[in-house]
Amino acid sequence: MSTSPRRFPLLVAALLGVVVLGLAFFGLRASRTPSVEAAAPETAAPPAPGAGRTIAHAQGSTVVAEHLKQVVVFDLAALDTLDALGVEVQGVAGEYFPGQLAKYADAKKYPRFGTLFEPDYEALNAARPDLVITGGRTSARYAKLAAMMPTIDQVTDDAHYLDTVVSNTERLATVFGKETQSRALIEGLRQSIATLKETTAARGKGLIVLTSGGRMSAYGPGSRFGVLHESFGIPPAAPSLKASLHGEAIGSEFILETNPDWLFVIDRDAAIGEGGAAQRLLDNELVRQTTAWKQGQVVYLDPANTYLIGGGIQSVRRLLEQISDAYAKPRQPPAP
């Protein structure tokens, strides 16, 4: 069958149109299909800016926002460390802020969100802080707080006191982007401890005593005040003391029998603002016979810094400085 000359150009044009449409179709598919190079093995997508990061802490892990605008702190040791790092907080707990924490007594600038033992959940729910920090006396409330808002918990392990002070400082530095400041604080503390230990090891044995309400308790290695022995290098006068939270109940007879070269005293009553009678309690016939008393080596540690704030990096530094100053003084009996 022959094709009319008039129909041939029309047939050619139709065929060309099909070819053009086909090329366009395959070109479009090619532009939408990844190349072999682009089809690499899948990897996890990076977190979106500001999505937060996971922070491991004493009671698990918490996703914390990158940029924190409102932070509430329920632990004086954590507050002490944040203050040393130069971190400004927006809310605190309690009413008593001694020593280096005195500025937080301004309730207008630093609103209260309960006590160190019991948070004000209603106030927290209204404020909706970006982060809550618990520790010490408030650790027992962590679970309830964590169910409401991002919360991290800081604790101090008495058996590894200095290690946890360092790790707690590093954790807070990571949360707030203060790693440089943290490294400087930690390195300075370690250097000062090394210097102190060169003196303490050869200057006799020490006993740590806490007084409260006319009673006394002794603390040894592994206790809440054991950093004096384990990190500061003071040989214990009573190494067999049990490492309990409240120490071992003792009397003046025990102090005389132990006969420490150094007696380190923590006045709990003075620490919590209820006066203080440690010096009157210890000034008796038995204690006056000890080497510590005779040589003027009874050291009354800063009670608030040691008892209330203990565990913050500033607190440890101040404790170290007080003990260093005591060892730098010449031996002499106390004034009558």
XYZ file of C-alpha atoms in Angstrom:
336
model
C 0.000 0.000 0.000
C 1.434 3.355 -0.982
C 1.425 6.507 1.078
C 0.099 9.679 -0.339
C 2.769 12.353 -0.784
C 0.512 14.789 1.039
C 0.266 12.484 4.093
C 4.034 11.831 4.476
C 4.999 15.189 6.060
C 2.158 14.808 8.555
C 3.364 11.316 9.540
C 6.951 12.523 10.027
C 5.781 15.416 12.195
C 3.728 13.060 14.378
C 6.656 10.711 14.859
C 8.950 13.606 15.804
C 6.412 14.773 18.384
C 6.333 11.332 20.030
C 10.141 11.293 20.220
C 10.279 14.770 21.796
C 7.614 13.867 24.375
C 9.453 10.667 25.229
C 12.746 12.443 25.755
C 11.077 15.038 27.958
C 9.417 12.299 30.053
C 12.650 10.381 30.642
C 14.529 13.612 31.364
C 11.988 14.534 34.017
C 12.307 11.092 35.662
C 16.089 11.378 35.634
C 15.928 14.721 37.409
C 13.780 13.185 40.186
C 15.748 9.955 40.619
C 18.896 10.051 42.806
C 22.134 9.148 41.130
C 24.172 6.135 42.256
C 26.530 8.436 44.180
C 23.627 10.100 46.039
C 22.234 6.734 47.119
C 24.839 6.290 49.879
C 23.983 4.344 53.063
C 21.541 6.262 55.272
C 22.867 8.056 58.385
C 20.999 9.624 61.278
C 20.064 13.193 60.575
C 21.711 15.742 62.873
C 19.407 17.279 65.482
C 17.695 20.452 64.453
C 19.277 23.620 65.859
C 17.932 24.282 69.337
C 16.411 20.798 69.681
C 18.585 20.072 72.711
C 21.076 17.487 73.822
C 20.944 14.524 76.162
C 22.645 15.053 79.512
C 23.435 12.048 81.699
C 23.132 12.657 85.442
C 22.653 10.912 88.782
C 19.112 9.677 88.083
C 19.194 8.970 84.361
C 19.393 11.291 81.366
C 17.489 14.377 80.275
C 17.174 16.254 76.988
C 18.177 19.833 77.735
C 17.591 22.764 75.376
C 20.627 24.370 73.768
C 19.675 27.875 74.863
C 18.276 28.063 78.388
C 16.330 31.163 79.363
C 14.977 30.196 82.771
C 16.749 27.900 85.227
C 15.613 27.044 88.769
C 18.087 25.500 91.237
C 17.179 23.409 94.301
C 20.683 22.534 95.463
C 23.153 24.889 97.150
C 26.155 22.906 95.919
C 24.940 23.190 92.316
C 24.192 26.880 92.858
C 27.712 27.338 94.239
C 29.223 25.723 91.142
C 27.020 27.677 88.724
C 28.072 30.867 90.491
C 31.728 29.911 90.035
C 31.114 29.228 86.325
C 29.449 32.616 85.879
C 25.987 31.200 85.087
C 23.022 33.380 86.001
C 19.963 31.552 87.330
C 16.389 32.820 87.475
C 15.011 31.032 90.535
C 16.199 29.327 93.716
C 14.876 27.462 96.756
C 15.141 28.217 100.451
C 15.760 31.414 102.376
C 19.284 31.076 103.757
C 22.152 31.832 101.389
C 25.418 32.118 103.338
C 28.896 33.151 102.331
C 29.588 33.276 98.624
C 25.879 32.738 97.881
C 24.722 35.864 99.729
C 23.520 37.622 96.566
C 20.770 35.013 96.101
C 19.074 36.258 99.276
C 17.489 38.979 97.112
C 14.050 37.429 96.601
C 13.041 40.087 94.075
C 15.910 39.245 91.775
C 15.872 35.498 92.501
C 12.275 34.311 93.088
C 11.699 31.401 95.465
C 10.262 28.096 94.258
C 9.937 26.270 97.547
C 12.493 24.940 100.020
C 15.524 22.689 99.673
C 13.313 19.819 100.822
C 9.976 20.599 99.173
C 9.504 22.352 95.797
C 6.576 24.686 95.187
C 5.030 22.708 92.327
C 2.310 25.257 91.657
C 4.814 28.078 91.218
C 7.001 25.891 89.012
C 4.063 24.875 86.848
C 3.165 28.537 86.357
C 6.753 29.556 85.533
C 7.554 26.543 83.294
C 11.363 26.856 83.566
C 13.550 25.443 80.800
C 15.555 23.474 83.359
C 15.330 22.459 87.015
C 18.428 21.298 88.911
C 18.056 19.130 91.993
C 20.585 17.570 94.307
C 21.320 16.719 97.910
C 18.242 17.508 99.982
C 15.947 17.735 96.921
C 17.067 14.599 95.069
C 14.119 12.689 96.520
C 11.766 14.976 94.563
C 13.498 14.424 91.225
C 10.952 11.987 89.739
C 7.985 14.277 90.323
C 9.821 17.314 88.971
C 11.121 15.399 85.937
C 7.547 14.458 85.028
C 6.713 18.161 84.844
C 9.733 19.717 83.126
C 13.373 18.992 82.129
C 15.282 18.184 85.336
C 18.801 16.997 86.106
C 20.007 15.690 89.460
C 23.401 16.373 91.024
C 24.649 14.239 93.908
C 27.936 13.914 95.756
C 29.290 10.443 96.398
C 30.953 10.633 99.822
C 33.188 7.676 99.003
C 34.466 9.482 95.876
C 33.875 13.055 96.955
C 36.329 14.990 94.828
C 35.613 12.895 91.731
C 31.909 13.723 91.905
C 32.581 17.403 92.565
C 34.646 17.414 89.373
C 32.089 15.455 87.320
C 29.220 17.627 88.596
C 31.161 20.737 87.602
C 31.893 19.317 84.153
C 28.239 18.376 83.640
C 26.979 21.868 84.458
C 29.704 23.355 82.265
C 28.483 21.211 79.365
C 24.865 22.255 79.897
C 25.722 25.957 79.890
C 28.677 26.030 77.491
C 31.211 26.913 80.193
C 33.803 24.239 79.469
C 36.743 26.675 79.443
C 35.843 28.067 82.850
C 35.321 24.560 84.185
C 38.745 23.360 83.123
C 40.417 26.354 84.779
C 38.532 25.824 88.060
C 39.261 22.098 88.188
C 42.923 22.444 87.287
C 43.406 25.194 89.875
C 41.761 23.078 92.554
C 43.890 20.040 91.758
C 47.102 22.047 91.866
C 46.178 23.546 95.237
C 45.325 20.099 96.629
C 48.679 18.725 95.482
C 50.450 21.576 97.271
C 48.462 21.066 100.477
C 49.141 17.326 100.549
C 52.880 17.982 100.637
C 52.294 19.512 104.086
C 49.455 17.523 105.637
C 51.013 14.068 105.286
C 53.816 14.918 107.703
C 51.933 17.053 110.232
C 50.103 14.456 112.295
C 46.648 12.868 112.398
C 43.312 14.615 112.324
C 39.814 14.014 113.703
C 36.642 15.561 112.273
C 33.893 16.356 114.785
C 30.434 17.810 114.179
C 28.594 19.413 117.103
C 24.821 19.809 117.237
C 22.524 20.616 120.140
C 25.159 19.815 122.768
C 26.062 16.472 121.168
C 29.053 15.386 119.090
C 29.613 13.039 116.155
C 32.891 11.946 114.586
C 33.489 11.407 110.871
C 36.260 9.457 109.168
C 37.328 8.408 105.659
C 34.456 7.779 103.246
C 32.090 10.057 105.167
C 30.453 13.280 103.999
C 33.485 15.194 105.320
C 36.049 12.529 104.420
C 37.528 14.729 101.692
C 39.898 16.044 104.363
C 41.455 12.605 104.630
C 41.056 11.177 101.135
C 41.818 14.220 99.002
C 43.567 16.696 101.293
C 45.901 14.018 102.659
C 45.265 14.416 106.417
C 45.953 11.032 108.077
C 42.888 9.932 110.084
C 43.228 9.723 113.863
C 40.319 7.246 113.939
C 40.434 5.276 110.661
C 37.891 2.680 111.840
C 34.965 5.103 112.095
C 31.936 3.946 110.099
C 31.107 6.054 107.053
C 27.522 6.926 108.019
C 25.548 10.043 107.103
C 25.303 11.242 110.690
C 28.706 10.036 111.858
C 29.364 8.123 115.074
C 28.136 9.592 118.335
C 31.076 10.374 120.613
C 31.956 12.226 123.797
C 34.975 14.117 125.042
C 36.401 10.822 126.307
C 36.672 9.545 122.740
C 38.514 12.684 121.650
C 41.014 12.277 124.496
C 41.521 8.568 123.774
C 42.036 9.281 120.073
C 44.276 12.238 120.930
C 44.388 13.842 117.459
C 47.118 16.217 116.421
C 44.444 18.211 114.603
C 40.810 18.617 115.564
C 38.499 19.880 112.799
C 35.161 21.093 114.133
C 31.896 21.755 112.277
C 29.240 23.624 114.275
C 25.910 22.530 112.770
C 23.891 24.910 114.950
C 25.850 27.858 113.596
C 25.471 26.524 110.043
C 21.668 26.593 110.183
C 21.442 29.903 112.015
C 20.675 28.585 115.493
C 23.575 30.139 117.353
C 26.556 27.948 118.044
C 28.155 26.390 121.069
C 30.948 24.228 119.655
C 33.757 26.104 121.378
C 32.035 26.014 124.781
C 31.265 22.307 124.337
C 34.868 21.410 123.540
C 36.482 23.636 126.132
C 36.604 21.044 128.894
C 39.181 19.237 130.993
C 39.364 16.192 128.725
C 39.728 17.928 125.354
C 42.247 20.375 126.782
C 44.594 17.424 127.344
C 44.811 16.536 123.654
C 47.745 17.380 121.428
C 45.445 19.346 119.125
C 44.330 21.632 121.926
C 47.766 22.061 123.466
C 49.341 23.005 120.145
C 46.540 25.329 119.051
C 45.464 22.996 116.272
C 41.708 23.046 116.827
C 40.251 24.355 113.564
C 36.626 25.539 113.480
C 35.668 25.034 109.860
C 33.315 27.515 108.217
C 30.054 25.812 109.232
C 27.787 26.990 106.417
C 30.376 26.403 103.726
C 31.158 22.909 105.013
C 27.753 21.688 106.183
C 25.281 23.425 103.854
C 27.128 24.165 100.606
C 29.590 21.271 100.652
C 29.950 19.699 97.219
C 30.122 22.895 95.180
C 33.476 23.637 93.597
C 33.731 27.039 95.303
C 32.892 25.417 98.617
C 35.648 22.831 98.248
C 38.097 25.533 97.269
C 37.233 27.617 100.337
C 37.524 24.595 102.609
C 40.937 23.832 101.152
C 42.059 27.439 101.641
C 40.923 27.439 105.284
C 42.848 24.251 106.029
C 45.901 25.520 104.151
C 45.852 28.679 106.279
C 45.606 26.592 109.465
C 48.642 24.504 108.516
C 50.600 27.646 107.645
C 50.272 29.057 111.186
C 52.983 28.330 113.769
C 52.099 25.853 116.483
C 51.029 27.534 119.704
C 48.544 26.850 122.481
C 45.244 28.755 122.431
C 44.923 31.837 124.575
C 43.578 31.062 128.084
